[in-house]
Amino acid sequence: MGACIGAVFTLFLPLENEKVIDILIGFTSGLMLGLISFGLIPEAISLSSLLPSIAVLIISYIAIGVIERYLNTSPIFAENRYIKSGFLISIGIALHNFPEGLAIGSSFTFNHRFGILVGIMIIIHDIPEGFALAVPFKIAKRRNIDILKIAFLSGIPTGVGCLIGSLLSSITRLLMAGCLMAAAGAMLYVVMSEMIPEYSRKEDFKICAVSNMIGIVFALLLLEWLEL
């Protein structure tokens, strides 16, 4: 639900102007960097330990690079880099949604009201991720219904994680930590290898850099507001 709400916001964006696209990419990359730096990585380390978390981060970063190299051999992804970026972001968000489902499932086993509260917070938390997921597909001029379908599919791991979390609550901490760091590595690769290089070559680089910082600050404020 949260990812779909975020995706809906992109359906009304004026993307006819190339400057608007560059600013939007800058904001989205900053938003993702903020979620990675202030949300995913600290949470994963708090659930596990530093060295294993770093190992998972590096492995997932490399794995997404391998996947991207494979996607470059496909005519569909090779011709449109925005579709490729959107697909890679979808993988990262799906990896992130799985431990969120674990959190909901394990919370319900502790207390139903607490589980509902965690679920509502995660819905709100997923709205900017749905926005980040949908932006590349919107720029690539994919159909609105297709964008919403992809956002919906990215949420399926939440349901799977919820089921597993309710059944195996004793091991959810390590599972959550591993999935969070895997998601951080996947999303970090997309930001550093796809999004930032895209707008850094433009003449309006300073405007894009400012929008990038706004995205980071927005993510920090959102995480602080949700106390995540």
Coordinates of C-alpha atoms in Angstrom, one line a residue:
M1 CA 0.0 0.0 0.0
G2 CA 2.7 2.5 0.9
A3 CA 4.7 1.8 -2.3
C4 CA 1.6 2.2 -4.4
I5 CA 0.8 5.5 -2.7
G6 CA 4.3 6.8 -3.5
A7 CA 4.0 5.6 -7.1
V8 CA 0.7 7.4 -7.5
F9 CA 2.4 10.7 -6.7
T10 CA 4.7 10.2 -9.8
L11 CA 1.8 9.9 -12.2
F12 CA 1.1 13.6 -11.9
L13 CA 4.6 14.9 -12.3
P14 CA 5.4 17.2 -15.2
L15 CA 8.2 15.3 -16.9
E16 CA 8.2 17.1 -20.3
N17 CA 11.0 19.4 -19.1
E18 CA 14.5 17.8 -19.0
K19 CA 15.5 20.1 -16.1
V20 CA 12.6 18.8 -14.0
I21 CA 13.8 15.2 -14.7
D22 CA 17.3 16.0 -13.6
I23 CA 16.1 17.7 -10.4
L24 CA 13.8 14.7 -9.8
I25 CA 16.6 12.3 -10.2
G26 CA 18.8 14.3 -7.8
F27 CA 16.0 14.4 -5.2
T28 CA 15.3 10.6 -5.6
S29 CA 19.0 9.7 -5.3
G30 CA 19.3 11.8 -2.2
L31 CA 16.1 10.3 -0.7
M32 CA 17.6 6.8 -1.3
L33 CA 21.0 7.8 0.2
G34 CA 19.2 9.1 3.3
L35 CA 17.1 5.9 3.7
I36 CA 20.3 3.8 3.3
S37 CA 22.6 5.9 5.6
F38 CA 20.1 6.8 8.4
G39 CA 17.7 3.9 8.2
L40 CA 18.8 0.6 6.7
I41 CA 22.4 0.4 7.7
P42 CA 22.0 1.6 11.4
E43 CA 19.0 -0.7 11.9
A44 CA 20.9 -3.7 10.4
I45 CA 23.9 -3.1 12.6
S46 CA 21.7 -2.8 15.7
L47 CA 20.2 -6.2 15.0
S48 CA 23.5 -7.9 14.2
S49 CA 27.2 -6.9 14.3
L50 CA 29.4 -4.6 12.2
L51 CA 31.6 -7.0 10.3
P52 CA 28.9 -9.4 9.1
S53 CA 26.8 -6.4 8.1
I54 CA 29.6 -5.0 6.0
A55 CA 30.2 -8.3 4.4
V56 CA 26.5 -8.6 3.3
L57 CA 26.5 -5.0 2.1
I58 CA 29.6 -5.6 -0.1
I59 CA 28.2 -8.9 -1.4
S60 CA 24.8 -7.4 -2.3
Y61 CA 26.5 -4.4 -4.0
I62 CA 28.6 -6.8 -6.2
A63 CA 25.6 -9.0 -6.9
I64 CA 23.6 -6.1 -8.2
G65 CA 26.5 -5.1 -10.4
V66 CA 26.6 -8.6 -11.8
I67 CA 22.8 -8.4 -12.5
E68 CA 23.2 -5.0 -14.2
R69 CA 25.9 -6.5 -16.4
Y70 CA 23.5 -9.2 -17.4
L71 CA 20.7 -6.8 -18.0
N72 CA 22.9 -4.8 -20.4
T73 CA 22.9 -7.7 -22.7
S74 CA 19.1 -7.5 -23.0
P75 CA 17.8 -5.1 -25.8
I76 CA 15.0 -3.8 -23.5
F77 CA 17.3 -2.6 -20.7
A78 CA 20.3 -1.7 -22.9
E79 CA 18.1 0.8 -24.9
N80 CA 16.6 2.5 -21.9
R81 CA 18.8 3.1 -18.9
Y82 CA 15.8 4.4 -16.8
I83 CA 14.0 1.1 -17.1
K84 CA 17.1 -0.7 -16.0
S85 CA 17.5 1.6 -13.0
G86 CA 13.8 1.2 -12.1
F87 CA 14.2 -2.6 -12.3
L88 CA 17.3 -2.6 -10.0
I89 CA 15.6 -0.2 -7.5
S90 CA 12.6 -2.7 -7.5
I91 CA 15.0 -5.5 -6.5
G92 CA 16.4 -3.4 -3.7
I93 CA 13.0 -2.4 -2.4
A94 CA 11.7 -6.0 -2.5
L95 CA 14.7 -7.0 -0.4
H96 CA 13.9 -4.3 2.0
N97 CA 10.2 -5.2 2.2
F98 CA 11.0 -8.7 3.3
P99 CA 12.5 -7.7 6.7
E100 CA 9.7 -5.2 7.1
G101 CA 7.3 -8.1 6.9
L102 CA 9.3 -10.0 9.4
A103 CA 9.0 -7.0 11.8
I104 CA 5.2 -7.0 11.4
G105 CA 4.8 -10.7 11.8
S106 CA 7.0 -10.9 14.9
S107 CA 5.3 -7.8 16.4
F108 CA 1.9 -9.5 16.0
T109 CA 3.1 -12.5 17.9
F110 CA 4.0 -10.2 20.7
N111 CA 0.9 -8.0 20.7
H112 CA -1.8 -7.5 18.1
R113 CA -2.1 -3.7 18.7
F114 CA 1.7 -3.3 18.5
G115 CA 1.7 -5.2 15.2
I116 CA -1.0 -2.9 13.8
L117 CA 1.1 0.1 14.8
V118 CA 4.2 -1.3 13.2
G119 CA 2.3 -2.0 10.1
I120 CA 0.9 1.6 9.8
M121 CA 4.4 3.0 10.4
I122 CA 5.8 0.8 7.6
I123 CA 3.1 1.8 5.2
I124 CA 4.1 5.5 5.8
H125 CA 7.8 4.6 5.6
D126 CA 7.3 2.8 2.2
I127 CA 5.7 5.9 0.5
P128 CA 9.0 7.6 -0.5
E129 CA 10.4 4.2 -1.6
G130 CA 7.4 3.8 -3.9
F131 CA 8.2 7.3 -5.2
A132 CA 11.8 6.3 -5.8
L133 CA 10.8 3.1 -7.5
A134 CA 8.3 4.8 -9.9
V135 CA 10.4 7.8 -11.0
P136 CA 12.7 6.0 -13.5
F137 CA 9.7 4.1 -15.0
K138 CA 7.8 7.4 -15.3
I139 CA 10.8 9.1 -17.0
A140 CA 11.0 6.1 -19.4
K141 CA 7.3 6.7 -20.3
R142 CA 6.0 3.4 -19.1
R143 CA 2.2 3.1 -18.7
N144 CA 0.8 4.3 -15.4
I145 CA -0.9 0.9 -14.8
D146 CA 2.5 -0.9 -15.4
I147 CA 4.1 1.4 -12.8
L148 CA 1.4 0.6 -10.2
K149 CA 1.7 -3.1 -10.9
I150 CA 5.5 -3.0 -10.3
A151 CA 4.9 -1.1 -7.1
F152 CA 2.3 -3.6 -6.0
L153 CA 4.6 -6.6 -6.8
S154 CA 7.4 -5.0 -4.8
G155 CA 5.2 -5.3 -1.7
I156 CA 4.7 -9.1 -2.0
P157 CA 7.9 -9.9 0.0
T158 CA 6.3 -8.0 2.9
G159 CA 3.5 -10.6 3.1
V160 CA 5.9 -13.4 2.8
G161 CA 8.1 -11.9 5.5
C162 CA 5.1 -11.4 7.8
L163 CA 4.2 -15.1 7.6
I164 CA 7.8 -16.2 8.3
G165 CA 8.1 -13.7 11.1
S166 CA 5.0 -14.9 12.8
L167 CA 6.2 -18.5 12.6
L168 CA 9.9 -18.1 13.2
S169 CA 10.1 -15.0 15.5
S170 CA 13.2 -16.4 17.3
I171 CA 15.5 -16.0 14.3
T172 CA 14.0 -12.9 12.8
R173 CA 16.8 -10.6 14.1
L174 CA 19.5 -12.2 12.0
L175 CA 17.1 -12.5 9.0
M176 CA 16.1 -8.9 9.3
A177 CA 19.7 -7.7 9.6
G178 CA 20.8 -9.7 6.5
C179 CA 17.9 -8.5 4.4
L180 CA 18.3 -4.9 5.4
M181 CA 22.0 -4.8 4.5
A182 CA 21.3 -6.6 1.2
A183 CA 18.7 -4.0 0.4
A184 CA 21.1 -1.2 1.3
G185 CA 23.8 -2.7 -0.9
A186 CA 21.4 -3.0 -3.9
M187 CA 20.0 0.5 -3.5
L188 CA 23.5 2.0 -2.9
Y189 CA 24.7 0.5 -6.2
V190 CA 21.8 2.0 -8.2
V191 CA 22.4 5.5 -6.6
M192 CA 26.2 5.5 -7.1
S193 CA 26.4 3.8 -10.5
E194 CA 23.2 4.9 -12.2
M195 CA 21.5 7.9 -10.7
I196 CA 24.3 10.3 -9.6
P197 CA 26.4 9.8 -12.8
E198 CA 23.3 10.6 -14.8
Y199 CA 22.8 14.1 -13.5
S200 CA 26.4 14.9 -12.7
R201 CA 27.1 15.2 -16.4
K202 CA 24.5 17.9 -16.9
E203 CA 25.0 21.7 -17.1
D204 CA 22.5 22.2 -14.2
F205 CA 24.6 20.1 -11.9
K206 CA 24.4 22.5 -9.0
I207 CA 20.6 22.5 -9.0
C208 CA 20.6 18.7 -9.1
A209 CA 23.1 18.7 -6.2
V210 CA 20.8 20.9 -4.2
S211 CA 17.9 18.7 -4.9
N212 CA 20.0 15.7 -3.8
M213 CA 20.7 17.4 -0.5
I214 CA 17.0 18.1 -0.1
G215 CA 16.2 14.5 -0.6
I216 CA 18.8 13.4 2.0
V217 CA 17.3 15.9 4.6
F218 CA 13.8 14.8 3.7
A219 CA 14.7 11.2 4.4
L220 CA 16.4 12.1 7.7
L221 CA 13.3 14.1 8.8
L222 CA 11.0 11.3 7.8
L223 CA 13.0 8.6 9.7
E224 CA 13.2 10.8 12.7
W225 CA 9.4 11.5 12.7
L226 CA 8.7 7.8 12.5
E227 CA 11.4 7.1 15.1
L228 CA 12.9 4.4 12.8

